[in-house]
mmCIF file of C-alpha atoms in Angstrom:
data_model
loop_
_atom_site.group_PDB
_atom_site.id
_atom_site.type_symbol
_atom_site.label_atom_id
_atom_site.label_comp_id
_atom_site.label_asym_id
_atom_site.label_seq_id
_atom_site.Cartn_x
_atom_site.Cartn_y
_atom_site.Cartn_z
ATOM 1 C CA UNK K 1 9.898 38.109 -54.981
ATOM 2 C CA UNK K 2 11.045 35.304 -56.618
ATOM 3 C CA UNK K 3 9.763 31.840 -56.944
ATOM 4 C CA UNK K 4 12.312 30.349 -55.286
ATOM 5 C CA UNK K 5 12.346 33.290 -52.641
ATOM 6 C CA UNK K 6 8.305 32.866 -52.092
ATOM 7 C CA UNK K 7 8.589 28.930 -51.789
ATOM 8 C CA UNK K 8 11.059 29.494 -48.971
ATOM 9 C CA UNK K 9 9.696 31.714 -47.366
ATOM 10 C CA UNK K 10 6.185 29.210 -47.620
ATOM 11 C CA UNK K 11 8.451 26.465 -45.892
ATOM 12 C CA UNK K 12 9.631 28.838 -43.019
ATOM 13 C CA UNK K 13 6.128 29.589 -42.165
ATOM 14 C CA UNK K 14 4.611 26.265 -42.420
ATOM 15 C CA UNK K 15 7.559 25.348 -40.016
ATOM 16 C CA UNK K 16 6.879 28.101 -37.656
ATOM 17 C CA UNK K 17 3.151 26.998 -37.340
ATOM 18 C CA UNK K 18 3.972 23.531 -36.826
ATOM 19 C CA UNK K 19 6.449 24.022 -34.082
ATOM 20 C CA UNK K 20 4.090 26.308 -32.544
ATOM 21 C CA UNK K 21 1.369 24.070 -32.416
ATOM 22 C CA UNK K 22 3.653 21.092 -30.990
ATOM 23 C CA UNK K 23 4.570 23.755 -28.117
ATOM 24 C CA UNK K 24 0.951 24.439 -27.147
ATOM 25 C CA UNK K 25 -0.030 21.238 -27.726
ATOM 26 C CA UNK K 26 -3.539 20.384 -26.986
ATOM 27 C CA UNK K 27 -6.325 23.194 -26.311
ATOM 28 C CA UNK K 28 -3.168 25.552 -25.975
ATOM 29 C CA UNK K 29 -1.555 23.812 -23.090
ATOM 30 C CA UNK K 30 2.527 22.449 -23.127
ATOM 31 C CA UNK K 31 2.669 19.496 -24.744
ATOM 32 C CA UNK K 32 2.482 16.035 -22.257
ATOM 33 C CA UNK K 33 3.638 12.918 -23.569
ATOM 34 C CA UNK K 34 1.252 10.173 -22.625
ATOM 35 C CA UNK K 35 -0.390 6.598 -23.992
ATOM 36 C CA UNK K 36 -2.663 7.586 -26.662
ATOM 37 C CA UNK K 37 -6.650 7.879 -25.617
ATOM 38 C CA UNK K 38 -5.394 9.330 -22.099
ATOM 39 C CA UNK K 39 -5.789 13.274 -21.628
ATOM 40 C CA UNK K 40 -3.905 16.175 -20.739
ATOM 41 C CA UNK K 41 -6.189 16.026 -17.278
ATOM 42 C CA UNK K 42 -5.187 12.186 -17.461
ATOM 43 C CA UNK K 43 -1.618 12.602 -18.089
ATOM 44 C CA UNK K 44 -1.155 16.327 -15.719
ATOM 45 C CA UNK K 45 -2.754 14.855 -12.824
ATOM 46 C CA UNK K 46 -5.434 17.681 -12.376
ATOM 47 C CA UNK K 47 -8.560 15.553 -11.992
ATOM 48 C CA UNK K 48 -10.753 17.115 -9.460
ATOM 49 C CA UNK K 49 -10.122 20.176 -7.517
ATOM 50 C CA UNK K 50 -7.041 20.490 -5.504
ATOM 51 C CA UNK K 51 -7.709 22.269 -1.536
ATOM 52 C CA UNK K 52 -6.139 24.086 1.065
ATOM 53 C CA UNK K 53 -7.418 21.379 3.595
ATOM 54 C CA UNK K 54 -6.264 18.464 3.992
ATOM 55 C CA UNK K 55 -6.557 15.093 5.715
ATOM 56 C CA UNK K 56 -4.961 16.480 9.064
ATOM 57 C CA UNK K 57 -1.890 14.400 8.618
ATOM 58 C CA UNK K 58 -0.581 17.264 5.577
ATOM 59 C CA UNK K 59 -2.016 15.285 3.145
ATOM 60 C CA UNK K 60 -4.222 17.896 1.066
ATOM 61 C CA UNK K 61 -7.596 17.094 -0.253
ATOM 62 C CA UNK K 62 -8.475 16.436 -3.693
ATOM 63 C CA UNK K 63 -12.342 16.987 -4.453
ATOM 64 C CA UNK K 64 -14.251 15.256 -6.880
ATOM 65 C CA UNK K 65 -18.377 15.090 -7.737
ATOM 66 C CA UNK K 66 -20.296 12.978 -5.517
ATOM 67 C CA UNK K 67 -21.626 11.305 -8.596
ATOM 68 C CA UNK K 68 -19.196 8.292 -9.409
ATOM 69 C CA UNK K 69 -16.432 9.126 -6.884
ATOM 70 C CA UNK K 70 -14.512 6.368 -4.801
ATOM 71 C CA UNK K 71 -15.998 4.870 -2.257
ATOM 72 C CA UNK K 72 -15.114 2.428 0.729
ATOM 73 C CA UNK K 73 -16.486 -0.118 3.134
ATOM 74 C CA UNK K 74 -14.182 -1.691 5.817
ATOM 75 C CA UNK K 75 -14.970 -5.264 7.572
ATOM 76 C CA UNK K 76 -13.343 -7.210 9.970
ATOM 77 C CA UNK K 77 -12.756 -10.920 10.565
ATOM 78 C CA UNK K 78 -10.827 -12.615 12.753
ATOM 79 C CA UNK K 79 -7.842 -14.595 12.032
ATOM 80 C CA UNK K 80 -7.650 -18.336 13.103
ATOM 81 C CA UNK K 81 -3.696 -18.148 13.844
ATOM 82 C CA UNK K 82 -3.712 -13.990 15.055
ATOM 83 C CA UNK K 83 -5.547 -10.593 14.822
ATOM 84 C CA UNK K 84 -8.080 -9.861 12.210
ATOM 85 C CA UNK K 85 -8.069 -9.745 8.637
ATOM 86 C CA UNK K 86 -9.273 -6.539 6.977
ATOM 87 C CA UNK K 87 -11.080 -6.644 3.653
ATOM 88 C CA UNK K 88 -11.677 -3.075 1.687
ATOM 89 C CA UNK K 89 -14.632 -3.477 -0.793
ATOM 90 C CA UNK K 90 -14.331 -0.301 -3.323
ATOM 91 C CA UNK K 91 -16.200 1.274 -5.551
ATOM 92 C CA UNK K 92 -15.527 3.717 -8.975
ATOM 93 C CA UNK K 93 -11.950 2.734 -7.235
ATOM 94 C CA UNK K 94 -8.652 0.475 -8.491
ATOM 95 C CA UNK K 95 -5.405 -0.244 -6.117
ATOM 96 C CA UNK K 96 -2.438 0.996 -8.537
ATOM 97 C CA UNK K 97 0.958 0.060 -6.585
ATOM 98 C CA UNK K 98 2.696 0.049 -9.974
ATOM 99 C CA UNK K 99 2.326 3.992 -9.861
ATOM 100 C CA UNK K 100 2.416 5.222 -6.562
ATOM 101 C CA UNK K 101 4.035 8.494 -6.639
ATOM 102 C CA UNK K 102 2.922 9.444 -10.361
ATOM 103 C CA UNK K 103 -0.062 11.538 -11.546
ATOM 104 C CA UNK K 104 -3.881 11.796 -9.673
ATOM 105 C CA UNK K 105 -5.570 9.766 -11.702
ATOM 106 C CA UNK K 106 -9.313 9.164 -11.880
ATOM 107 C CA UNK K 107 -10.472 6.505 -9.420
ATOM 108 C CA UNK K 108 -6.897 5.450 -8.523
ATOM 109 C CA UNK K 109 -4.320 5.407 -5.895
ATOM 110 C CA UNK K 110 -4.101 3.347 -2.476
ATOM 111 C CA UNK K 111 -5.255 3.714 1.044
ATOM 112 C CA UNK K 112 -3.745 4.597 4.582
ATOM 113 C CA UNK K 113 -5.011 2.462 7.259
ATOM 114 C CA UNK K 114 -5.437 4.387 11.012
ATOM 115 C CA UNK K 115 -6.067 3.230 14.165
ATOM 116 C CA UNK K 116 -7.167 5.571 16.737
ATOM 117 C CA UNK K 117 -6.000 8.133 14.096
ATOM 118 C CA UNK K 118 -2.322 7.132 14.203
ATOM 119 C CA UNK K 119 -1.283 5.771 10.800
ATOM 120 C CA UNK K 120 -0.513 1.745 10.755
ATOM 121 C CA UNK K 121 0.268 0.718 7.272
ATOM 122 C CA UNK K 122 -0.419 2.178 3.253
ATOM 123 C CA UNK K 123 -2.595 0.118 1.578
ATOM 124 C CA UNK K 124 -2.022 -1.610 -1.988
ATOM 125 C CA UNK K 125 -4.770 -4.007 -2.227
ATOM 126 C CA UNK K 126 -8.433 -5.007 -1.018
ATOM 127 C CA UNK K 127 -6.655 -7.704 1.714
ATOM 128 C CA UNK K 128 -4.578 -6.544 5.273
ATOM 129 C CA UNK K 129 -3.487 -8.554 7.840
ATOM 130 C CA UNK K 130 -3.857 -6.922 11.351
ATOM 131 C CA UNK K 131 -1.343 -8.841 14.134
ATOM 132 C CA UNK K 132 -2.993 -8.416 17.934
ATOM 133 C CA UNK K 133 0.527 -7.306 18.717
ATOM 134 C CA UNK K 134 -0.804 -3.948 17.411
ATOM 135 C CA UNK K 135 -4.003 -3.354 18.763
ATOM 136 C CA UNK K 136 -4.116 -2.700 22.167
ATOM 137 C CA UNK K 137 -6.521 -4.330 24.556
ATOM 138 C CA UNK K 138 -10.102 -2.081 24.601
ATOM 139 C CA UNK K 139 -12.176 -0.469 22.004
ATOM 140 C CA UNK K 140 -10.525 1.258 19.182
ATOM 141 C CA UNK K 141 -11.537 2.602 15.753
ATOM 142 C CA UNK K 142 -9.968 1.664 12.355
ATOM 143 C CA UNK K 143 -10.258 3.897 9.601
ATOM 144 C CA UNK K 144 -9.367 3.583 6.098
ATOM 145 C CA UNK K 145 -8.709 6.422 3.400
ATOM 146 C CA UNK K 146 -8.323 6.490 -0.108
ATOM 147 C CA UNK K 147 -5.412 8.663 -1.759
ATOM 148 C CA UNK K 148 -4.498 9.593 -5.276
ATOM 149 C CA UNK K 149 -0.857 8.226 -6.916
ATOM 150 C CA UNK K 150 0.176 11.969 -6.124
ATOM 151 C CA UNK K 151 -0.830 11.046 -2.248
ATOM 152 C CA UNK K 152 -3.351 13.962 -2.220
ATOM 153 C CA UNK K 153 -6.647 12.473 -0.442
ATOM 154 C CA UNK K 154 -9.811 11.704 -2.212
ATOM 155 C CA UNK K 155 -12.666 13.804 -0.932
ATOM 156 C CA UNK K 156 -16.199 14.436 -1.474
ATOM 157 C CA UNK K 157 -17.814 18.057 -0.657
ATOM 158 C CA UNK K 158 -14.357 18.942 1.711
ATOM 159 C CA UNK K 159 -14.544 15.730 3.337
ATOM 160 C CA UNK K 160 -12.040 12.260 2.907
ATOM 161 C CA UNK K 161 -13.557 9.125 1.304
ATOM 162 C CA UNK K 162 -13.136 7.390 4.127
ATOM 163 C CA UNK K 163 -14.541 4.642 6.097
ATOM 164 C CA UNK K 164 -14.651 3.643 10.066
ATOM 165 C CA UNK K 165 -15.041 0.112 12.044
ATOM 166 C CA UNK K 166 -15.094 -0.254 16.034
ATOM 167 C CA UNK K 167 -12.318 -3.082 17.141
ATOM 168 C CA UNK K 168 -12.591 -4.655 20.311
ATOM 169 C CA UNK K 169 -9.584 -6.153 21.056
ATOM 170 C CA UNK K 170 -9.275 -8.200 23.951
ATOM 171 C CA UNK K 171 -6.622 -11.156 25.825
ATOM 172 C CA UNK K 172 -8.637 -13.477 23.628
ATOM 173 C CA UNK K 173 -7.489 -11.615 20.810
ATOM 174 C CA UNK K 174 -3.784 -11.311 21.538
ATOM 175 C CA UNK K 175 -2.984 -15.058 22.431
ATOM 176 C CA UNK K 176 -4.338 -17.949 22.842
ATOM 177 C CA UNK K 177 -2.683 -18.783 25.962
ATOM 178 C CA UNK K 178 0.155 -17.006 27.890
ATOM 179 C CA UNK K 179 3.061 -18.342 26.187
ATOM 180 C CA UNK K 180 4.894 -15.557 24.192
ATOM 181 C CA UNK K 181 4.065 -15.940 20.354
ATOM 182 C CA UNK K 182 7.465 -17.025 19.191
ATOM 183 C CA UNK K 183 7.898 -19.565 21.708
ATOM 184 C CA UNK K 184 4.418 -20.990 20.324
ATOM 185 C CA UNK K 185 6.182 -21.963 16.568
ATOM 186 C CA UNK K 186 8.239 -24.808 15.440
ATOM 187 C CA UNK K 187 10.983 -22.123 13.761
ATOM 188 C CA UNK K 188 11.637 -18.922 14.585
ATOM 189 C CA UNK K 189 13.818 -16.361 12.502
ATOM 190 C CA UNK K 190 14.694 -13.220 14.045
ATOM 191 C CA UNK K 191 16.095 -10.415 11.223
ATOM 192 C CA UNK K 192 16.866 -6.720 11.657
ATOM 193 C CA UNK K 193 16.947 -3.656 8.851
ATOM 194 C CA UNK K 194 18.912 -0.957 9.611
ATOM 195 C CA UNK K 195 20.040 1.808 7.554
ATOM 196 C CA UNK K 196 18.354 -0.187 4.333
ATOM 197 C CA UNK K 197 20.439 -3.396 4.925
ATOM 198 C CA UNK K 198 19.220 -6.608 6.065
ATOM 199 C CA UNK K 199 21.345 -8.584 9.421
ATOM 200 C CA UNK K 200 21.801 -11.511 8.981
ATOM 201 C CA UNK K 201 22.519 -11.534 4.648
ATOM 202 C CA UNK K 202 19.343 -12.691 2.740
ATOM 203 C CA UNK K 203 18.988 -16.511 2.814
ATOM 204 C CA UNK K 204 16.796 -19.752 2.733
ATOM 205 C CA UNK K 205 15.079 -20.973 5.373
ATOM 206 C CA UNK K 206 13.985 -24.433 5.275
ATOM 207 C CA UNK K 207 10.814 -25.354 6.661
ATOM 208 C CA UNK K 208 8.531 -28.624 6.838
ATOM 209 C CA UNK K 209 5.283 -28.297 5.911
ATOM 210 C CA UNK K 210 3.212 -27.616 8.803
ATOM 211 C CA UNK K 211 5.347 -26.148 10.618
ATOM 212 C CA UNK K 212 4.426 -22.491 12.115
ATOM 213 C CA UNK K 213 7.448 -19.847 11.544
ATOM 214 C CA UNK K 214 7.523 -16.880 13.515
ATOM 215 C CA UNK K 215 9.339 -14.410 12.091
ATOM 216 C CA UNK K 216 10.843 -11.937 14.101
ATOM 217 C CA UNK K 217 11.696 -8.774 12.858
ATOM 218 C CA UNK K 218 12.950 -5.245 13.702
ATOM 219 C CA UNK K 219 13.284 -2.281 11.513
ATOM 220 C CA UNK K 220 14.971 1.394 12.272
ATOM 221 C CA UNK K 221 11.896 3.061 10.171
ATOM 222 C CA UNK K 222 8.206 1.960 10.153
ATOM 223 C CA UNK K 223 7.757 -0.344 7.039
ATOM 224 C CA UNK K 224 5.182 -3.065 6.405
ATOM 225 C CA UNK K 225 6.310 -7.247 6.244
ATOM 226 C CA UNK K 226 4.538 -9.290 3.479
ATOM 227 C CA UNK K 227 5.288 -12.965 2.869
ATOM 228 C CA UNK K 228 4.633 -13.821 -0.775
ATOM 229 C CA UNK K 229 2.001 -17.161 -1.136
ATOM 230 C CA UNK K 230 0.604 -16.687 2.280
ATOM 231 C CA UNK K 231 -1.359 -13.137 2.293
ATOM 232 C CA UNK K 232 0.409 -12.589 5.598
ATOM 233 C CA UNK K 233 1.616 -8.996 6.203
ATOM 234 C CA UNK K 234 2.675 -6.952 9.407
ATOM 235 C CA UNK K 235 3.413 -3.825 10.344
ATOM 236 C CA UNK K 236 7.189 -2.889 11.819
ATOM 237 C CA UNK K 237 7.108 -0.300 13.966
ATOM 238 C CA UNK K 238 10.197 1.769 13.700
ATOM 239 C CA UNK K 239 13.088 0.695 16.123
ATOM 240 C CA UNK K 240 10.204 -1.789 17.871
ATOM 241 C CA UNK K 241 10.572 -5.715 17.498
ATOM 242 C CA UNK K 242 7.369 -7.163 15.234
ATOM 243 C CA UNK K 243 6.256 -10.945 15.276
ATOM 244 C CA UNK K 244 4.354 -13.059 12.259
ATOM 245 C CA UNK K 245 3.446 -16.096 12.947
ATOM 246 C CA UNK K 246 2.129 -18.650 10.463
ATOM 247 C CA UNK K 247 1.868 -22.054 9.365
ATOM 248 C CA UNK K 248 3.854 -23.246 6.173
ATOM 249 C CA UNK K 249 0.590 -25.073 4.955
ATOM 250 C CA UNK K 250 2.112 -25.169 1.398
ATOM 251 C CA UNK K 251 4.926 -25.660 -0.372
ATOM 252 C CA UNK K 252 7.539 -24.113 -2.706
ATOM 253 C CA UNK K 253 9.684 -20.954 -2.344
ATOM 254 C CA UNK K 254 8.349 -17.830 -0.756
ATOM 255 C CA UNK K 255 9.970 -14.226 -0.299
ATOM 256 C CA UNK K 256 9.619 -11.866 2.541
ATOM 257 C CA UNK K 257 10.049 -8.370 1.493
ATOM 258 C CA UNK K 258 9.258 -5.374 2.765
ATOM 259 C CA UNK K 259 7.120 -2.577 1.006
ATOM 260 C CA UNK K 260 8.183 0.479 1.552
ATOM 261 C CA UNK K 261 12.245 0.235 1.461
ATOM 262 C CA UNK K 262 11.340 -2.949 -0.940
ATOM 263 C CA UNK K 263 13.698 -5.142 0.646
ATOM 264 C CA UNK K 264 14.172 -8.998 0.451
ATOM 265 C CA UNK K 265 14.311 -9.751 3.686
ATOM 266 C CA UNK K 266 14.486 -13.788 3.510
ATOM 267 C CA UNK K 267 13.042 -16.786 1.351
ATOM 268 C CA UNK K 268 10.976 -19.536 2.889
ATOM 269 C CA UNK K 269 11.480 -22.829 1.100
ATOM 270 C CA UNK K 270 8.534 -25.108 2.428
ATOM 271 C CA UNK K 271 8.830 -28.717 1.560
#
């Protein structure tokens, strides 16, 4: 063999080798793209161990050591204007709205709220505003769960980190007085969503400050309401009329969107 012949034929194989090892990547395993100092397990979503049970709404479990998993407490306090406000204190847990839908990472992902078992709203963040429009009058029992970005439920030894309050909800709950909510505020604005567009077009909405808006809103799937600056959010029942009311205590320009079809569904300009 020639020189020329041998240093050819070194190239080839050195070539071979590297494209091999950019195949396997690492530890053998297809190559992942992902931010340098995150893993394969990281970057694949396989953090914890993936079972045939799930969360009994098709959700399935994903099981992870007791030591340092998520956990959850849920508290209630009423709201001055309407309902309660929930607070979620976690754990070895972050909210990650940015990458809902993506990989199971550790210790990350968003929660389902439940009343009586029948889902009410997904959770991005420690905060949720609960109308009295939703909670019928009696006892009832709120529960809150903690998912993965993949939506596969957190769970410790084949059960959901999860967490449970009693709500009593009663006439004092749901109105101050008999008059119908939206007939209690300065301003109401009534808006519909149907079929991902918003009737009527989205606008401004002048408001004094002080005044209490209710807005009015029906939607043909269930979505959640939040109005930017306030921490006010609701949950639209699909093809069922919602009200938030609240007082335009500050001023400036404020959107209200929806979360899951991430619509704009007005602007509040407070002055």
């Amino acid at each position: 063999m020639s020189r020329r012949t041998g240093r050819a034929a070194a190239l080839l194989a050195l070539a071979l080798l590297l494209a091999g090892g950019a195949a396997t990547g690492c530890g053998g395993r297809a190559a992942t793209h992902h931010k340098p100092g995150t893993t394969h397990e990281q970057a694949s979503g396989k953090t914890g161990t993936l079972l045939t049970a799930d969360d009994g709404a098709g959700h399935r479990l994903r099981e992870v050591p007791a030591e340092g998993a998520p956990e959850v407490r849920l508290t209630a306090r009423p709201d001055s204007e309407d309902g309660w406000n929930l607070q979620l204190a976690v754990k070895n847990f972050h909210f990650t709205p940015d990458s809902t839908g993506g990989a199971a990472l550790p210790g990350a992902g968003h929660a389902h709220l439940e009343l009586d078992g029948r889902k009410l709203a997904r959770l991005y963040g420690p905060w949720f505003h609960l109308p009295a429009a939703q909670v019928p009058e009696g006892t009832h029992t709120l529960t809150v769960r903690l998912y993965a970005d993949d939506h596969t439920a957190w769970a410790v030894a084949g059960k959901p980190i999860e967490a449970d309050l009693q709500l009593v909800a009663g006439s004092a709950q749901s109105t101050h007085d008999h008059t119908p909510e939206a007939e209690r505020a300065d301003r109401t604005v009534t808006l519909t969503v149907r079929d991902g567009k918003v009737s009527p077009a989205p606008g401004r909405v002048e408001v004094t400050r002080g005044e209490r808006v209710a807005l009015r809103v029906t939607s043909d799937r269930t979505d959640t309401l939040h109005v930017h600056g306030f921490d006010k959010e609701l949950t639209l029942p699909a093809g069922q009329e919602a009200t938030l009311i609240l007082t335009a205590d500050r001023t400036g320009l404020f959107e209200v969107e929806t979360h899951e079809s991430d619509l704009v569904l007005t602007q509040l300009l407070v002055r």
